[in-house]
Short mmCIF file of C-alpha atoms in Angstrom, two decimals:
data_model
loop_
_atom_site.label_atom_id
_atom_site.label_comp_id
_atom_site.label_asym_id
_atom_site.label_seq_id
_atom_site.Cartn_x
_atom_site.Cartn_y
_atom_site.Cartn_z
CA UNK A 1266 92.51 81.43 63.63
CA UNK A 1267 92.95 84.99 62.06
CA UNK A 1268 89.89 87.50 61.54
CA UNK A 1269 90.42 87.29 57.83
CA UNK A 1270 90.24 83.33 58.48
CA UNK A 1271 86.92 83.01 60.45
CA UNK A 1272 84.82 85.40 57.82
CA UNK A 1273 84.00 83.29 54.59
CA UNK A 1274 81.14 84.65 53.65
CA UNK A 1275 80.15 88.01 55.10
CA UNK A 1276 77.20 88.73 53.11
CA UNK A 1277 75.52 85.23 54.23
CA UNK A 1278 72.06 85.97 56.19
CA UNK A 1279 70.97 82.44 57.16
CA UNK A 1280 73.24 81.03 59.93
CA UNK A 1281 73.04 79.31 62.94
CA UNK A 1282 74.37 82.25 65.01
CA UNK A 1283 72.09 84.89 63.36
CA UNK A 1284 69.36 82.49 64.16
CA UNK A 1285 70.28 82.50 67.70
CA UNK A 1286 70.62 86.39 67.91
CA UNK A 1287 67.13 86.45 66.13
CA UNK A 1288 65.83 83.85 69.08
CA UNK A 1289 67.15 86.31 71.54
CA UNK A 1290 65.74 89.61 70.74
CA UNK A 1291 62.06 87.86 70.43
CA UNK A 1292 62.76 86.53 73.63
CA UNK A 1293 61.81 89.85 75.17
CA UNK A 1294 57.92 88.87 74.24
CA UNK A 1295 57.66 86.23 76.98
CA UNK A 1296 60.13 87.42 79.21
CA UNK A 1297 57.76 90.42 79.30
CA UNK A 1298 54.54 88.49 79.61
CA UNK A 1299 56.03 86.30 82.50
CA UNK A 1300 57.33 89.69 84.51
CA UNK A 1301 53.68 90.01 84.28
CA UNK A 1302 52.51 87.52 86.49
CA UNK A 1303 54.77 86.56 89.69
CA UNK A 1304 53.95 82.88 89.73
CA UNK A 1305 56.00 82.30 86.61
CA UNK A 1306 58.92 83.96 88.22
CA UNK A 1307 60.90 80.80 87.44
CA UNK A 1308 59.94 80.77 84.09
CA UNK A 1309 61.31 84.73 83.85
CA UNK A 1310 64.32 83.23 84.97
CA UNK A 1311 64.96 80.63 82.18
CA UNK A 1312 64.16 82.86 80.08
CA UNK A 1313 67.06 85.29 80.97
CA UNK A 1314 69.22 82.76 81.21
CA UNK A 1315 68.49 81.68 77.89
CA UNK A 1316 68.73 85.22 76.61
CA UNK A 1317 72.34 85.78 78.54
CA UNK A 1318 73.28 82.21 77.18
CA UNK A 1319 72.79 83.23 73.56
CA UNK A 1320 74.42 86.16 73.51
CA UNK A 1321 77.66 84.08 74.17
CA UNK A 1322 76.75 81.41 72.15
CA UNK A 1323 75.73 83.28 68.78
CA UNK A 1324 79.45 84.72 68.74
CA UNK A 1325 80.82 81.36 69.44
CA UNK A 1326 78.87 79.77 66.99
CA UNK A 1327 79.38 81.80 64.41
CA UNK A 1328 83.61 81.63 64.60
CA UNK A 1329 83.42 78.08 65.03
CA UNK A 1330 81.54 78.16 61.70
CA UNK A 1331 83.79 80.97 59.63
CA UNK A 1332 80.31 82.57 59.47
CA UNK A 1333 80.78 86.77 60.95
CA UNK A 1334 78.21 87.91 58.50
CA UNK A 1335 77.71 91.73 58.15
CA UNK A 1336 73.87 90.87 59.37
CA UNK A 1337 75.48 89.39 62.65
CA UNK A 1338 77.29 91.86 63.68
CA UNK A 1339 74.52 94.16 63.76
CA UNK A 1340 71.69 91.55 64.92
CA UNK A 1341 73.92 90.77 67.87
CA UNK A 1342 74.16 94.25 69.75
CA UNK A 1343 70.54 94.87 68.10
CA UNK A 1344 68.97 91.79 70.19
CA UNK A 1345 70.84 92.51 73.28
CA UNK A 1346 69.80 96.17 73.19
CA UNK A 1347 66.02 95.10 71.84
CA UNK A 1348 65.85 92.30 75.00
CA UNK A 1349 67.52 94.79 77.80
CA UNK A 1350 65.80 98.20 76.80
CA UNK A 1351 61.99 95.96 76.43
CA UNK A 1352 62.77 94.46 80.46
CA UNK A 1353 64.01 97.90 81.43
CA UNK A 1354 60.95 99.54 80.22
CA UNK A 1355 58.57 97.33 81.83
CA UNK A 1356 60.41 97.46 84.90
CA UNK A 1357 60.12 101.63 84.55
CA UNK A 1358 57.04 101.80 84.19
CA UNK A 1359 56.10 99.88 86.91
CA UNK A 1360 58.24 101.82 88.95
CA UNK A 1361 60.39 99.09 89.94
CA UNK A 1362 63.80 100.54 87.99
CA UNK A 1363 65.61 103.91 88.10
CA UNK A 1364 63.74 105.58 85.22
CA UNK A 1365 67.48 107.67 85.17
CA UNK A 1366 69.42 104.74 83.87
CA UNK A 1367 66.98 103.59 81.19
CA UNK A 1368 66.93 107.05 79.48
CA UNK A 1369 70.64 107.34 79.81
CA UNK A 1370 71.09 103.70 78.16
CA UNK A 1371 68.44 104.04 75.41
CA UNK A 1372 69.78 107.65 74.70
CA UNK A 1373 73.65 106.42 74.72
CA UNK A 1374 72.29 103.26 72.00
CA UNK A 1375 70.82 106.42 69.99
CA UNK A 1376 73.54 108.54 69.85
CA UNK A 1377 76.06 105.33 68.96
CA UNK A 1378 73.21 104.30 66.34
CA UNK A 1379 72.78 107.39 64.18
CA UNK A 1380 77.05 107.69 64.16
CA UNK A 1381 77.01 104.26 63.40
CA UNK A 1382 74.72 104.80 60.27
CA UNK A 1383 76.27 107.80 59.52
CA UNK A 1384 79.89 106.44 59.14
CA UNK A 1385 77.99 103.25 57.46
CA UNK A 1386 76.45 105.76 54.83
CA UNK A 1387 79.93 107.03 54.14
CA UNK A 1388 81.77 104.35 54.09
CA UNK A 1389 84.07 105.02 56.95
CA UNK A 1390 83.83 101.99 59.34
CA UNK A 1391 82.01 99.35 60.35
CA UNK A 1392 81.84 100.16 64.29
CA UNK A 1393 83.39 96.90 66.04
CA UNK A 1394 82.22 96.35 69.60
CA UNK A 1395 84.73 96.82 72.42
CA UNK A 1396 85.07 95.27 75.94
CA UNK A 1397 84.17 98.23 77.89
CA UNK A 1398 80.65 97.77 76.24
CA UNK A 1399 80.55 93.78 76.81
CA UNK A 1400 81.29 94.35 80.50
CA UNK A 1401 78.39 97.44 80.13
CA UNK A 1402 75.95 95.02 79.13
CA UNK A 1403 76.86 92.43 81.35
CA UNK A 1404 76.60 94.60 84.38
CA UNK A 1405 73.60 96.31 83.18
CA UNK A 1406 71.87 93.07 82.89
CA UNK A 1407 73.19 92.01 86.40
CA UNK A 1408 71.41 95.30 87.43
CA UNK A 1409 67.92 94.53 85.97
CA UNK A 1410 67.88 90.96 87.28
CA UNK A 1411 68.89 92.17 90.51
CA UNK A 1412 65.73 94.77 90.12
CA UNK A 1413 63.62 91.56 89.21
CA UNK A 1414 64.94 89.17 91.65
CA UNK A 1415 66.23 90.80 94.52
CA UNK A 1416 69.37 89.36 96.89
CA UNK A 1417 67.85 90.42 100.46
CA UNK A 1418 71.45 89.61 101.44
CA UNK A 1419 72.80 91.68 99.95
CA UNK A 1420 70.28 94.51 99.15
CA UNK A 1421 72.90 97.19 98.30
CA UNK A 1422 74.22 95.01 95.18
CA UNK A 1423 71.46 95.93 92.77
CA UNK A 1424 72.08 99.75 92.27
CA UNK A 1425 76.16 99.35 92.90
CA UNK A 1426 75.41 97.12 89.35
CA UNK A 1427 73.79 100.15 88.06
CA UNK A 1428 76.39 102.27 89.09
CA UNK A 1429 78.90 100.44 87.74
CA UNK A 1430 77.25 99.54 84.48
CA UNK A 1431 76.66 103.80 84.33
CA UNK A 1432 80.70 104.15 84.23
CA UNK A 1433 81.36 101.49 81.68
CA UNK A 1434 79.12 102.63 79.76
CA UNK A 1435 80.22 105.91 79.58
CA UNK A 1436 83.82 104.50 79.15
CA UNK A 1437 82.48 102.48 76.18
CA UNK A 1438 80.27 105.31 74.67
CA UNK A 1439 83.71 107.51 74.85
CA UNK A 1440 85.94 104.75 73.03
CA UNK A 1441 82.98 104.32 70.21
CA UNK A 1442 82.75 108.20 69.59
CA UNK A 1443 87.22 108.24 69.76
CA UNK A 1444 86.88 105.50 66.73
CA UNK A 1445 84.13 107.14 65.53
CA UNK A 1446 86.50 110.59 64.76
CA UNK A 1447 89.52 109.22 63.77
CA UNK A 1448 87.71 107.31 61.00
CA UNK A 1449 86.18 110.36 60.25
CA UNK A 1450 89.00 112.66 60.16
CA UNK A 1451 90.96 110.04 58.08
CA UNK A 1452 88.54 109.83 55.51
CA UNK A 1453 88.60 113.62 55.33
CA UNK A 1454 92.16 113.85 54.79
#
């Protein structure tokens, strides 16, 4: 199908996949209160399964159903970010994270954010996500749930997934900013 194809009705609100996305980001409540306790490590684990599981499925769902709604393509990245930044926090400030990376990830989210808002406000673009910053997310949450659940196997795996999630998230930040100035500069001209 063609991108003009799959979006009907942009300014719909109610769908299955915004529902989902929705689902996702207040999954970081019990997520949170389970990190809490270590007997319902399992339960953490569904949990973030579910959460990784319906950040694929909210996109799938919502082509399947000609329904990429202005709302979802913001909720998505919001509820990913909301879910990832809440774990990394709790894991900071129990000092069981690098405190480096969650400052450089909520600060990088900030900085694409405001630009975001501020080409919004002007009507330059509406920022579309890339695969540099799928791949960033996906290693960065192979990094926390390595920093939750830990591979004694292979102990070195956990910050090599920060490390790597670091670079493509630079990479990602650099291609957002790149769109971000061309849209600028040709709405200047």
């Amino acid at each position: 199908m063609k991108e003009n194809q799959l979006i009907k009705r942009q300014n719909k609100v109610i769908t299955l996949a915004n529902l989902i996305s929705l689902l996702r980001a207040l999954s970081a409540i019990p997520i949170i209160y389970t990190l809490a306790y270590p007997e319902y490590s399992g339960i953490t684990a569904l949990l973030i399964l579910f959460a990784i599981l319906s950040d694929a499925l909210d996109g799938y769902f919502a082509r399947q159903a000609g329904e990429i709604t202005y709302l979802g393509k913001w909720l998505d990245p919001i509820a990913d970010f909301i879910v990832i930044i809440s774990i990394m926090m709790y894991l900071v400030m129990n000092n069981l994270f690098p405190y480096w990376f969650f400052y450089f990830y909520l600060l990088r989210h900030i900085i694409i954010a405001a630009l975001s808002i501020y080409c919004m406000n002007y009507g330059y673009l509406i920022l579309k996500s890339n695969w540099w910053g799928k791949w960033a997310t996906g290693i960065s949450t192979l990094g926390i749930f390595l920093h939750i659940f830990e591979l004694d196997s292979l102990p070195w795996l956990k910050m090599f997934s920060i490390y790597v999630a670091t670079s493509l998230l630079l990479i990602s930040m650099v291609q957002y900013l790149k769109q971000f100035i061309i849209s600028i500069r040709s709405n200047h001209d």
